[in-house]
Short mmCIF file of C-alpha atoms in Angstrom, two decimals:
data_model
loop_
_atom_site.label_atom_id
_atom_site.label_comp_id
_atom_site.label_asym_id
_atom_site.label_seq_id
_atom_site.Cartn_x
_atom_site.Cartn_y
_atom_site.Cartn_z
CA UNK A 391 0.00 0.00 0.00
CA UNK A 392 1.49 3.55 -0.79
CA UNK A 393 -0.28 4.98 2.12
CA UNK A 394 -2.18 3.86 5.47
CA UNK A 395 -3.64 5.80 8.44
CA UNK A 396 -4.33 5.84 11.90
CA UNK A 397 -8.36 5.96 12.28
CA UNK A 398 -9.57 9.27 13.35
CA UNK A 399 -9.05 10.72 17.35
CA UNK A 400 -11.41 12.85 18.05
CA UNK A 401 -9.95 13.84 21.84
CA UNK A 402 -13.59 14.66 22.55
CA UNK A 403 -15.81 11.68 21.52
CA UNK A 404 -18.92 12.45 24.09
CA UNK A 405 -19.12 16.09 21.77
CA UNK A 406 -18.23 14.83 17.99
CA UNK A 407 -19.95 11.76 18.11
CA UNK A 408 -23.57 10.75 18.73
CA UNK A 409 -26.41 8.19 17.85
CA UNK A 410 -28.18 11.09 17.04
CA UNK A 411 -27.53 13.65 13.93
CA UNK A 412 -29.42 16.28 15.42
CA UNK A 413 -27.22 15.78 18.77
CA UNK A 414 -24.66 16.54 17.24
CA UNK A 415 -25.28 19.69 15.23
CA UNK A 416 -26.67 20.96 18.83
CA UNK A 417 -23.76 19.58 21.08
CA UNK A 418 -21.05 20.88 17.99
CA UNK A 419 -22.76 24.28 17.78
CA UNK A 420 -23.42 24.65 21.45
CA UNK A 421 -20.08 24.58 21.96
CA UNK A 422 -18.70 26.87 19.20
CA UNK A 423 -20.89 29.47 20.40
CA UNK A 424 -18.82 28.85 23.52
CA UNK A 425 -15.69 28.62 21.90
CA UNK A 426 -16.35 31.76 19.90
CA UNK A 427 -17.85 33.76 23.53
CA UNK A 428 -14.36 32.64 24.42
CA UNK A 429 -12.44 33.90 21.75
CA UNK A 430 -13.76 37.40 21.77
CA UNK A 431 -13.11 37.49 25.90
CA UNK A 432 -9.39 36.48 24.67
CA UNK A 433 -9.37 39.10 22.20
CA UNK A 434 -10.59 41.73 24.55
CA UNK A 435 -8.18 40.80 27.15
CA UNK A 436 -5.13 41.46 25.22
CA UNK A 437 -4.50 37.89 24.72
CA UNK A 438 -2.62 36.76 27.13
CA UNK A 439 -0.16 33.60 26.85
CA UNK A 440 -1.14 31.69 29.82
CA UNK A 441 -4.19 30.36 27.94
CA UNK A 442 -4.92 27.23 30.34
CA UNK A 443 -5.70 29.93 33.50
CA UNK A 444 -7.86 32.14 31.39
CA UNK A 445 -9.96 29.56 29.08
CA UNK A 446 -13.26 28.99 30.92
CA UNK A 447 -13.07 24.79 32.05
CA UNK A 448 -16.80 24.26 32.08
CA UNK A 449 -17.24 21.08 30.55
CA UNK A 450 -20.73 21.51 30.24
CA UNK A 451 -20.07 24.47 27.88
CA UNK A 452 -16.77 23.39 26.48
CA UNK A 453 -13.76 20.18 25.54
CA UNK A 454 -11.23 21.90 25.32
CA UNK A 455 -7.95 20.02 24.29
CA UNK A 456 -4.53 21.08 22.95
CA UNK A 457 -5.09 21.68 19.12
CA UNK A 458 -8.73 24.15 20.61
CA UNK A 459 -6.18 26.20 22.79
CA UNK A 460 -3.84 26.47 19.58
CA UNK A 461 -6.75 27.83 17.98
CA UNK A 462 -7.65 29.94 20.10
CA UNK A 463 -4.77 31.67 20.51
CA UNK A 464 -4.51 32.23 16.98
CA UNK A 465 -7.34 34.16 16.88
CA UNK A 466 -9.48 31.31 14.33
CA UNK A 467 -13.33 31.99 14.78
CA UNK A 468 -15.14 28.50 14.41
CA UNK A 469 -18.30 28.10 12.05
CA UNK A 470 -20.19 25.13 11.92
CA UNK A 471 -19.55 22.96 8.59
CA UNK A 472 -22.63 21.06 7.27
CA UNK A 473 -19.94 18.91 5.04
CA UNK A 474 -18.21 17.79 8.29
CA UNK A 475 -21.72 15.75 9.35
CA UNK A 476 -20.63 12.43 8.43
CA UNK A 477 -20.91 8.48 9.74
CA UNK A 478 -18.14 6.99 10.83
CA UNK A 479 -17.73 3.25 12.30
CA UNK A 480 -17.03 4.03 15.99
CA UNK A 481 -16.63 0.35 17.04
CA UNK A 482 -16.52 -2.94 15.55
CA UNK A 483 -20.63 -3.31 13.82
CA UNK A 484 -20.93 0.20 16.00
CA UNK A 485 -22.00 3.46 13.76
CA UNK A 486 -22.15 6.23 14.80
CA UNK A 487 -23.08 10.05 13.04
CA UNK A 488 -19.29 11.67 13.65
CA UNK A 489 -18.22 15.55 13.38
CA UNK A 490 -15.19 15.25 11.22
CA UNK A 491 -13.91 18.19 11.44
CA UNK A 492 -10.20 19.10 11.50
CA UNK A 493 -10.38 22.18 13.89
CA UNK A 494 -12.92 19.74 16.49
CA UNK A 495 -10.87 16.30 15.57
CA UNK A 496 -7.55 16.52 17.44
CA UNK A 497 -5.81 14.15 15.07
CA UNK A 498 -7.49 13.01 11.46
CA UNK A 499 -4.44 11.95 9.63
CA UNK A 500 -4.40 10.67 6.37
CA UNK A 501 -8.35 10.13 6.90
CA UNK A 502 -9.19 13.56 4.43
CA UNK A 503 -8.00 11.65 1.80
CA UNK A 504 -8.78 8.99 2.22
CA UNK A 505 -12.83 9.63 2.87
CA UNK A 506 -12.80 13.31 0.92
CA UNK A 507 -15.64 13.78 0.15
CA UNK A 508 -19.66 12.72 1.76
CA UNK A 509 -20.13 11.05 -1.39
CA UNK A 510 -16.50 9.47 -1.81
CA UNK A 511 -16.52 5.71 -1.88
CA UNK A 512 -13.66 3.85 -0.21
CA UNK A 513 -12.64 0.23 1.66
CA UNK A 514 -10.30 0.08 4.49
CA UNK A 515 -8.89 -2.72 6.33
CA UNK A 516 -8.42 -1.63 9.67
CA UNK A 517 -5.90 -3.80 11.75
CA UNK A 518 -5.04 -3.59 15.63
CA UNK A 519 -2.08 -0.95 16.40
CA UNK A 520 1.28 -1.95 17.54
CA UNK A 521 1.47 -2.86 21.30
CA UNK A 522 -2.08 -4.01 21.62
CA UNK A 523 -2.52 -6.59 24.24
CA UNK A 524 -5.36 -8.22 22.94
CA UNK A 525 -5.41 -10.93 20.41
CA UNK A 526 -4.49 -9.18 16.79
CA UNK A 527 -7.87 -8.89 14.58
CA UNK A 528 -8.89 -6.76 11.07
CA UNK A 529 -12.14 -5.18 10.06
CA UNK A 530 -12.90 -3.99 6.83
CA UNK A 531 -15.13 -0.88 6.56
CA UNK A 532 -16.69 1.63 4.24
CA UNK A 533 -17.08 4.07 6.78
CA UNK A 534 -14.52 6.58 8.37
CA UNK A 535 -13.06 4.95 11.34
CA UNK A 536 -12.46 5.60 14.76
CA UNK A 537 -9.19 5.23 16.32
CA UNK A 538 -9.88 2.48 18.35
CA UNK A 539 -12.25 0.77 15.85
CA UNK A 540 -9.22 -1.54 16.61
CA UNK A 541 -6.47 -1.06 19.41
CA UNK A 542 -4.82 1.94 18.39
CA UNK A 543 -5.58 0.84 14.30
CA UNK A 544 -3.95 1.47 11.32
CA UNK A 545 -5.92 1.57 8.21
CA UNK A 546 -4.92 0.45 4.62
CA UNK A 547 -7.40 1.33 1.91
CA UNK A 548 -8.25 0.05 -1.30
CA UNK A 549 -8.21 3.61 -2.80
CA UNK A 550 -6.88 7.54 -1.65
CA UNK A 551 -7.83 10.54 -3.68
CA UNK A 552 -6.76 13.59 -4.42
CA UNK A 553 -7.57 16.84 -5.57
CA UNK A 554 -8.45 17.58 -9.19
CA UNK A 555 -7.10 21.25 -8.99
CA UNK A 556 -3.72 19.69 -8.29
CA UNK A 557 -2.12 20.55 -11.90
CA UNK A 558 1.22 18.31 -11.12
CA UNK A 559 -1.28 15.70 -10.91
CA UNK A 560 -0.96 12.60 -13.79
CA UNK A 561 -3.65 12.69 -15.52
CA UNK A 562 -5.44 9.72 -14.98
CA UNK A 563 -8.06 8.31 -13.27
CA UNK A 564 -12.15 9.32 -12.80
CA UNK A 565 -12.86 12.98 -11.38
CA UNK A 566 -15.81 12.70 -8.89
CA UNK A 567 -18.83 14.45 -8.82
CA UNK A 568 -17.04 16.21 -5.33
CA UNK A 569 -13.41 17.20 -7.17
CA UNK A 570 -11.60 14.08 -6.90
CA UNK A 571 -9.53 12.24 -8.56
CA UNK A 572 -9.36 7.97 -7.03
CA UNK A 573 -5.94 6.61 -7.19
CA UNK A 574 -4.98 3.12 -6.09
CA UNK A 575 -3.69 2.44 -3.02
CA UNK A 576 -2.21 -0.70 -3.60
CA UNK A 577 0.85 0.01 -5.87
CA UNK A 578 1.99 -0.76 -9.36
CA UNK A 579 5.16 -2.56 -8.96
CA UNK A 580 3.52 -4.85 -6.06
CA UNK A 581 0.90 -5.69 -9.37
CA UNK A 582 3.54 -6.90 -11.14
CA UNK A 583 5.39 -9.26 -8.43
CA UNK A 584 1.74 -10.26 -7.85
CA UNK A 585 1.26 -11.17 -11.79
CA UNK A 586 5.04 -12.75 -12.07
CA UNK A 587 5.11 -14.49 -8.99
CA UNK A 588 1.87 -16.38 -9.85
CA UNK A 589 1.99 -15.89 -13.58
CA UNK A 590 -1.35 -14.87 -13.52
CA UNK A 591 -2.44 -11.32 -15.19
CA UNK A 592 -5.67 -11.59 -14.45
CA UNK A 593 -5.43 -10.84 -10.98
CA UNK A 594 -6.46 -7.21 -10.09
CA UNK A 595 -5.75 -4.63 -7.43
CA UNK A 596 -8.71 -5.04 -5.70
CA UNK A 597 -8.16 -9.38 -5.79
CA UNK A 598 -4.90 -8.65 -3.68
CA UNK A 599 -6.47 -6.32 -1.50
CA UNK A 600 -9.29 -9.11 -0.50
CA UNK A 601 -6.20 -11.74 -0.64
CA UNK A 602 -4.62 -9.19 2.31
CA UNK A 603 -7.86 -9.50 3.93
CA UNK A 604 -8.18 -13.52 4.15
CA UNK A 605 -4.69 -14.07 5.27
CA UNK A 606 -5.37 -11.89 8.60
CA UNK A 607 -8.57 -13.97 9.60
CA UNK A 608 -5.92 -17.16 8.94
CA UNK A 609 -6.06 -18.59 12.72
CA UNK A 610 -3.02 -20.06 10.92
CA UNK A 611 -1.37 -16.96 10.45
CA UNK A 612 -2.25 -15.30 13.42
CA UNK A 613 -1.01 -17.89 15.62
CA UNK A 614 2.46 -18.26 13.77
CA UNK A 615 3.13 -14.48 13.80
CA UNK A 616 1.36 -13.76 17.17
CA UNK A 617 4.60 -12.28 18.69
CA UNK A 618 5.43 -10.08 15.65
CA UNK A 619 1.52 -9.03 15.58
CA UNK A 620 2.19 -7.36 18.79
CA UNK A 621 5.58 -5.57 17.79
CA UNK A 622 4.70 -4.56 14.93
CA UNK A 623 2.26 -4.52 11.57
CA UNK A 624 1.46 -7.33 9.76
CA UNK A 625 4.15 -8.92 6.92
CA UNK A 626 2.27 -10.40 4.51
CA UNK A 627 3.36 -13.67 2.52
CA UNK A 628 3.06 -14.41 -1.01
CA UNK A 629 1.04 -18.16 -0.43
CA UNK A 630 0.59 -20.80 -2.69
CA UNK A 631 -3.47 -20.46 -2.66
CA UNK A 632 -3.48 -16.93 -3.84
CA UNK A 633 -7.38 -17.48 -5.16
CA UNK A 634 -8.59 -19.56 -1.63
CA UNK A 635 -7.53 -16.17 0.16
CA UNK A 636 -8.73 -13.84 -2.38
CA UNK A 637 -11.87 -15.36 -2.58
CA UNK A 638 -12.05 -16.12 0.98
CA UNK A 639 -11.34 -12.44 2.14
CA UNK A 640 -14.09 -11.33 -0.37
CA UNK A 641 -16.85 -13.65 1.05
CA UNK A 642 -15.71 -11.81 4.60
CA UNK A 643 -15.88 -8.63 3.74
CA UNK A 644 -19.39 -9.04 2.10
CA UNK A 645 -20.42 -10.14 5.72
CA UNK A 646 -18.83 -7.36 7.78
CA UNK A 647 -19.31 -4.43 4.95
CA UNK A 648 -22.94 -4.78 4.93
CA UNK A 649 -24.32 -6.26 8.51
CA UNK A 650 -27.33 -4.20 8.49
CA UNK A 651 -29.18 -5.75 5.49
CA UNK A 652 -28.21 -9.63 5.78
CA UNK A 653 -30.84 -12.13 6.97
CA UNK A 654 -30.90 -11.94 10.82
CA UNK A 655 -30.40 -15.09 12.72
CA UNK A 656 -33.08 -16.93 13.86
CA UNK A 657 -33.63 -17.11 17.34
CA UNK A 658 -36.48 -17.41 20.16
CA UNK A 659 -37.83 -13.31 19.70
CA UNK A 660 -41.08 -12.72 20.93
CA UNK A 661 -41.23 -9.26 19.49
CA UNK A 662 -41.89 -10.94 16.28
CA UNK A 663 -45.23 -12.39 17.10
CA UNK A 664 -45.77 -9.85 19.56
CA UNK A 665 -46.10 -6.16 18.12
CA UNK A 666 -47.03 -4.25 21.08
CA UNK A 667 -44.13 -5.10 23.45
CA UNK A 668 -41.57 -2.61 24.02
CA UNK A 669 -38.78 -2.43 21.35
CA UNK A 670 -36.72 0.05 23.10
CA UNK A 671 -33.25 -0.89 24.53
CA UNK A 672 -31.69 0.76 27.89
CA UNK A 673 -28.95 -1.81 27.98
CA UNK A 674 -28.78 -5.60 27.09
CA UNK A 675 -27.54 -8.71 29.34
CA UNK A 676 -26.82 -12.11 29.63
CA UNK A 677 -29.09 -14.39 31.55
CA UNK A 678 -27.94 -16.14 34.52
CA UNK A 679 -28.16 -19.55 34.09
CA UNK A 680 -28.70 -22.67 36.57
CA UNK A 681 -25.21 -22.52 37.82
CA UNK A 682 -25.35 -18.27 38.40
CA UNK A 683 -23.05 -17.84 36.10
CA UNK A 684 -24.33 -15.56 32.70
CA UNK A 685 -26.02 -18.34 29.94
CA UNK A 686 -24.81 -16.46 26.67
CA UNK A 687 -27.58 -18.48 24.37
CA UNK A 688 -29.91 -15.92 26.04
CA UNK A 689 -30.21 -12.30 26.15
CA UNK A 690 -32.33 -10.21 27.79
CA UNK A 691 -32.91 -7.34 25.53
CA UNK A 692 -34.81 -5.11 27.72
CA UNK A 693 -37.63 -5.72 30.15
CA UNK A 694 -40.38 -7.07 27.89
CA UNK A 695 -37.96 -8.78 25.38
CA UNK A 696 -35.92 -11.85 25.97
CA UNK A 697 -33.69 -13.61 22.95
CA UNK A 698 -32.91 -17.19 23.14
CA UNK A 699 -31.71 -20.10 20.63
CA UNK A 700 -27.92 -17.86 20.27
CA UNK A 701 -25.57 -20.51 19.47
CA UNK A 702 -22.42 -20.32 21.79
CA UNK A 703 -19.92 -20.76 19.13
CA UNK A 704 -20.90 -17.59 17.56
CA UNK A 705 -19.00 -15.95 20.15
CA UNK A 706 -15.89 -17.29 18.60
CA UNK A 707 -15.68 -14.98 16.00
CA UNK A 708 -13.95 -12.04 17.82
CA UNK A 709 -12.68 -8.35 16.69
CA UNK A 710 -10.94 -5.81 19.21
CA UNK A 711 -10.83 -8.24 22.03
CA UNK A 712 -14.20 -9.26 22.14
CA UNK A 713 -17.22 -11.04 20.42
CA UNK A 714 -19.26 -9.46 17.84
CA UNK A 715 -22.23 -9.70 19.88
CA UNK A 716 -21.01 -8.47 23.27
CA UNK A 717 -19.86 -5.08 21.08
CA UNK A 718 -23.63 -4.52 20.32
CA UNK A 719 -24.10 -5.27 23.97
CA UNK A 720 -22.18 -2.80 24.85
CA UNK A 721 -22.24 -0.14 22.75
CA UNK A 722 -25.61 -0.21 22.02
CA UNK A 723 -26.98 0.82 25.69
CA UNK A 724 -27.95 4.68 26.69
CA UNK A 725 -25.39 6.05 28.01
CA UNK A 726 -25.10 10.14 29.95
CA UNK A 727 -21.33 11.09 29.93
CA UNK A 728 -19.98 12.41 32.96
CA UNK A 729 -18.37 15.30 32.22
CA UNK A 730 -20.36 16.65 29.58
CA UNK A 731 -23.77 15.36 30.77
CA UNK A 732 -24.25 14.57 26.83
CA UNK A 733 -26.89 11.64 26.45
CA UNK A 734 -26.24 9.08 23.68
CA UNK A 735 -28.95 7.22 23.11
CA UNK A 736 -28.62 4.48 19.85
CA UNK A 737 -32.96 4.32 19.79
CA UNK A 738 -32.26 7.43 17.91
CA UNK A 739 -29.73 6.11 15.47
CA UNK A 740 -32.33 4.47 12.78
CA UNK A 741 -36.37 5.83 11.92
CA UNK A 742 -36.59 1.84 11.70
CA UNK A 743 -37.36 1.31 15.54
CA UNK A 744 -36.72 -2.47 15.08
CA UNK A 745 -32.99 -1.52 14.02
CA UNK A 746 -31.67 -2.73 16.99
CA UNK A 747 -32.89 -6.08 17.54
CA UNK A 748 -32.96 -6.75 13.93
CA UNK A 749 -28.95 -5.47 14.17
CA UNK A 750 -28.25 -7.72 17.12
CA UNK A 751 -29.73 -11.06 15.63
CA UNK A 752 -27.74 -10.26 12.21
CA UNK A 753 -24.20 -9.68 13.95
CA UNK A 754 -25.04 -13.02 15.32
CA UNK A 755 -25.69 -14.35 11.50
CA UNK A 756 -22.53 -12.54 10.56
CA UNK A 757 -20.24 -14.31 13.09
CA UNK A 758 -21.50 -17.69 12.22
CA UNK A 759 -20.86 -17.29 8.81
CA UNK A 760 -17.47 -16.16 9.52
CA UNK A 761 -16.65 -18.67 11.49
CA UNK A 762 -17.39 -20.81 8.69
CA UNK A 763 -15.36 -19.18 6.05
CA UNK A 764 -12.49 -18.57 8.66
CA UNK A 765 -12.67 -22.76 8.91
CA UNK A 766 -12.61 -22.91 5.14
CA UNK A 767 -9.46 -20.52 4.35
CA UNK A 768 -6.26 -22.64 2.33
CA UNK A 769 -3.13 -23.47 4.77
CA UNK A 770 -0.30 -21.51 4.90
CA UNK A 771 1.67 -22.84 2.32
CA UNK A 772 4.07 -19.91 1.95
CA UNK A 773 6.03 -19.19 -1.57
CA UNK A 774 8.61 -16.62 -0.39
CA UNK A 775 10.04 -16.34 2.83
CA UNK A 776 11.03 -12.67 1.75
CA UNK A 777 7.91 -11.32 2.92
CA UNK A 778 7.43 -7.07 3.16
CA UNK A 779 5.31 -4.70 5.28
CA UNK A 780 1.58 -4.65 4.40
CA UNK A 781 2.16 -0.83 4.64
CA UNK A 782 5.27 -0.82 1.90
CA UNK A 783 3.17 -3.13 -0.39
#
């Protein structure tokens, strides 16, 4: 890949992100009226260098963090960006409406380019940082990501862009309807290795960027670089099987790019045959079984709802140190931050009010299917033991 990022860091997620879209125009623009008040009190006072002892700390009003200060004492007015109201995947099967803002984000890195535009179109594999202590895992997204989507993750992409009014530019390659111009991430020369080493030139870019994405769910792979997974980011080998991981990474990513709209699991729901019971979640838990200890084939969704027939082995299938379904358990509860006293509820996420259920039944389908596929994937048979950095490839 010529280029990779870090997922976005907001430094102030109770403010920038939210279930809710209309939260978060009046949380963003509550507090740039505040930032603003603030700026003009700086202004007036002659303003003065020790910025931390004169900023008002309210954090009912205000998150103030280092980049804000910078801007504050550079005399930048804020104005609330309709273009900056984006989604974003917060946590693994966890959206989220995100401010994406580079003035209200404390770090974006190579995110602007590599989500532009709101109507840009991109896939990134997002794999866990170095030093994470959990288990190394990859999610592939079309949304922009969150830093800790995965411990501290980088992000490779199938495609970056850049601007159209760049002259230097090449010219080559589709302008967008939004000004810009899609280059491949994945790079020429690694094309060719790709078409010598298997003498095949049918494969494509996009074939070696699923290929990337089978060998990291390899349980084979994972467990034979599991030290260097920690140190450092993955080194991918050139296999014998290039098509079983191609085509295996491409049947994943069908399952974990679009979990909202496949088949939901069935399972014991009551709600189904029962319209006027209470759809709403506060927050979901296991039921205790005979032995008081929780029985995860049963979840109580909320008071009036109680889901049973999950098959334990679907917990298998883990991402960021934890089962698919225990992330919707626990991201997917109201929650009233502390500081702020900002309220994110996820009822508000979707006008569908079943969204919810319906979401927690299908990230159950999703990790059964993947543990299938996972089971399915070719051995590691590698061709070269010169392998190179998923980032420099």
């Amino acid at each position: 890949f010529s280029t990779y990022s870090s997922g976005v860091k907001t430094n102030r997620d109770a403010w920038a992100y939210n279930f809710s879209k209309e939260a978060i125009r009046n949380n963003i623009s509550s507090m740039i009226n505040s930032y603003n008040s603030e700026l003009d009190r700086y202004k007036v006072a002659g303003s003065p260098k020790n910025i931390d002892s004169f900023v008002d700390p309210d954090p009912k009003k205000i998150s103030w963090t280092v980049n804000l200060k910078n801007e504050l004492s550079k005399g930048r007015k804020l104005e609330y960006e309709e273009t900056s109201e984006r989604i974003a995947i917060y946590r693994p099967f966890c959206k989220q409406h995100v401010y994406f803002n580079r003035q209200l984000n404390e770090r974006v890195y190579q995110i602007p380019k590599l989500f532009p535009g709101t109507e840009t179109e991109n896939l990134v594999i997002s794999v866990s940082g170095i030093g994470a202590s959990k288990d190394f895992s990859a999610i592939m997204t079309d949304r922009i990501p969150d830093i800790q989507l995965q411990f501290n993750g980088q992000c490779f992409p199938l495609y970056y862009y850049e601007s159209a009014d760049n002259i230097d530019l090449p010219l080559y390659g589709d302008i967008g309807e939004e000004g810009f111009r899609r280059r491949d991430a994945i790079t020429d020369n690694f094309l060719k290795t790709v078409h010598s080493t298997y003498s095949d030139d049918k494969i494509a870019k996009e074939d070696i960027f699923y290929y990337c994405y089978g060998i990291l769910h390899s349980p084979e792979y994972k467990e034979k670089f599991a030290s260097d997974l920690k140190k450092m980011l993955p080194r991918l080998p050139l296999l014998e099987d290039f098509w079983g991981f191609s085509k295996g990474g491409r049947e994943l990513a069908s399952w974990h790019l679009n979990y909202e709209s496949v088949d939901p699991y069935l399972m014991d729901d009551p709600s189904e045959s029962d319209s006027s019971l209470n759809i709403r979640v506060e927050k979901m838990r296991f039921a205790k079984g005979r032995d008081g200890k929780p029985d995860k084939s049963v979840i109580i969704y909320n008071s009036d709802i109680v889901l049973s027939g999950i098959p334990l082995e679907a917990y298998s299938y883990q991402v960021n140190g934890k089962s698919a379904i225990e992330w919707i358990m626990e991201r997917y509860q109201v929650t009233t931050d502390r500081d702020s006293g900002i309220v994110n509820d996820p009822n508000s996420y979707s006008d569908n009010p079943r969204y919810i259920i319906d979401l927690l039944k299908r990230v159950v389908r999703v990790s059964v299917e993947t543990n299938l596929i996972v089971k399915q994937l070719p051995a590691l048979h590698i061709l070269h033991h010169t392998s190179s950095h998923l980032e420099e490839q």
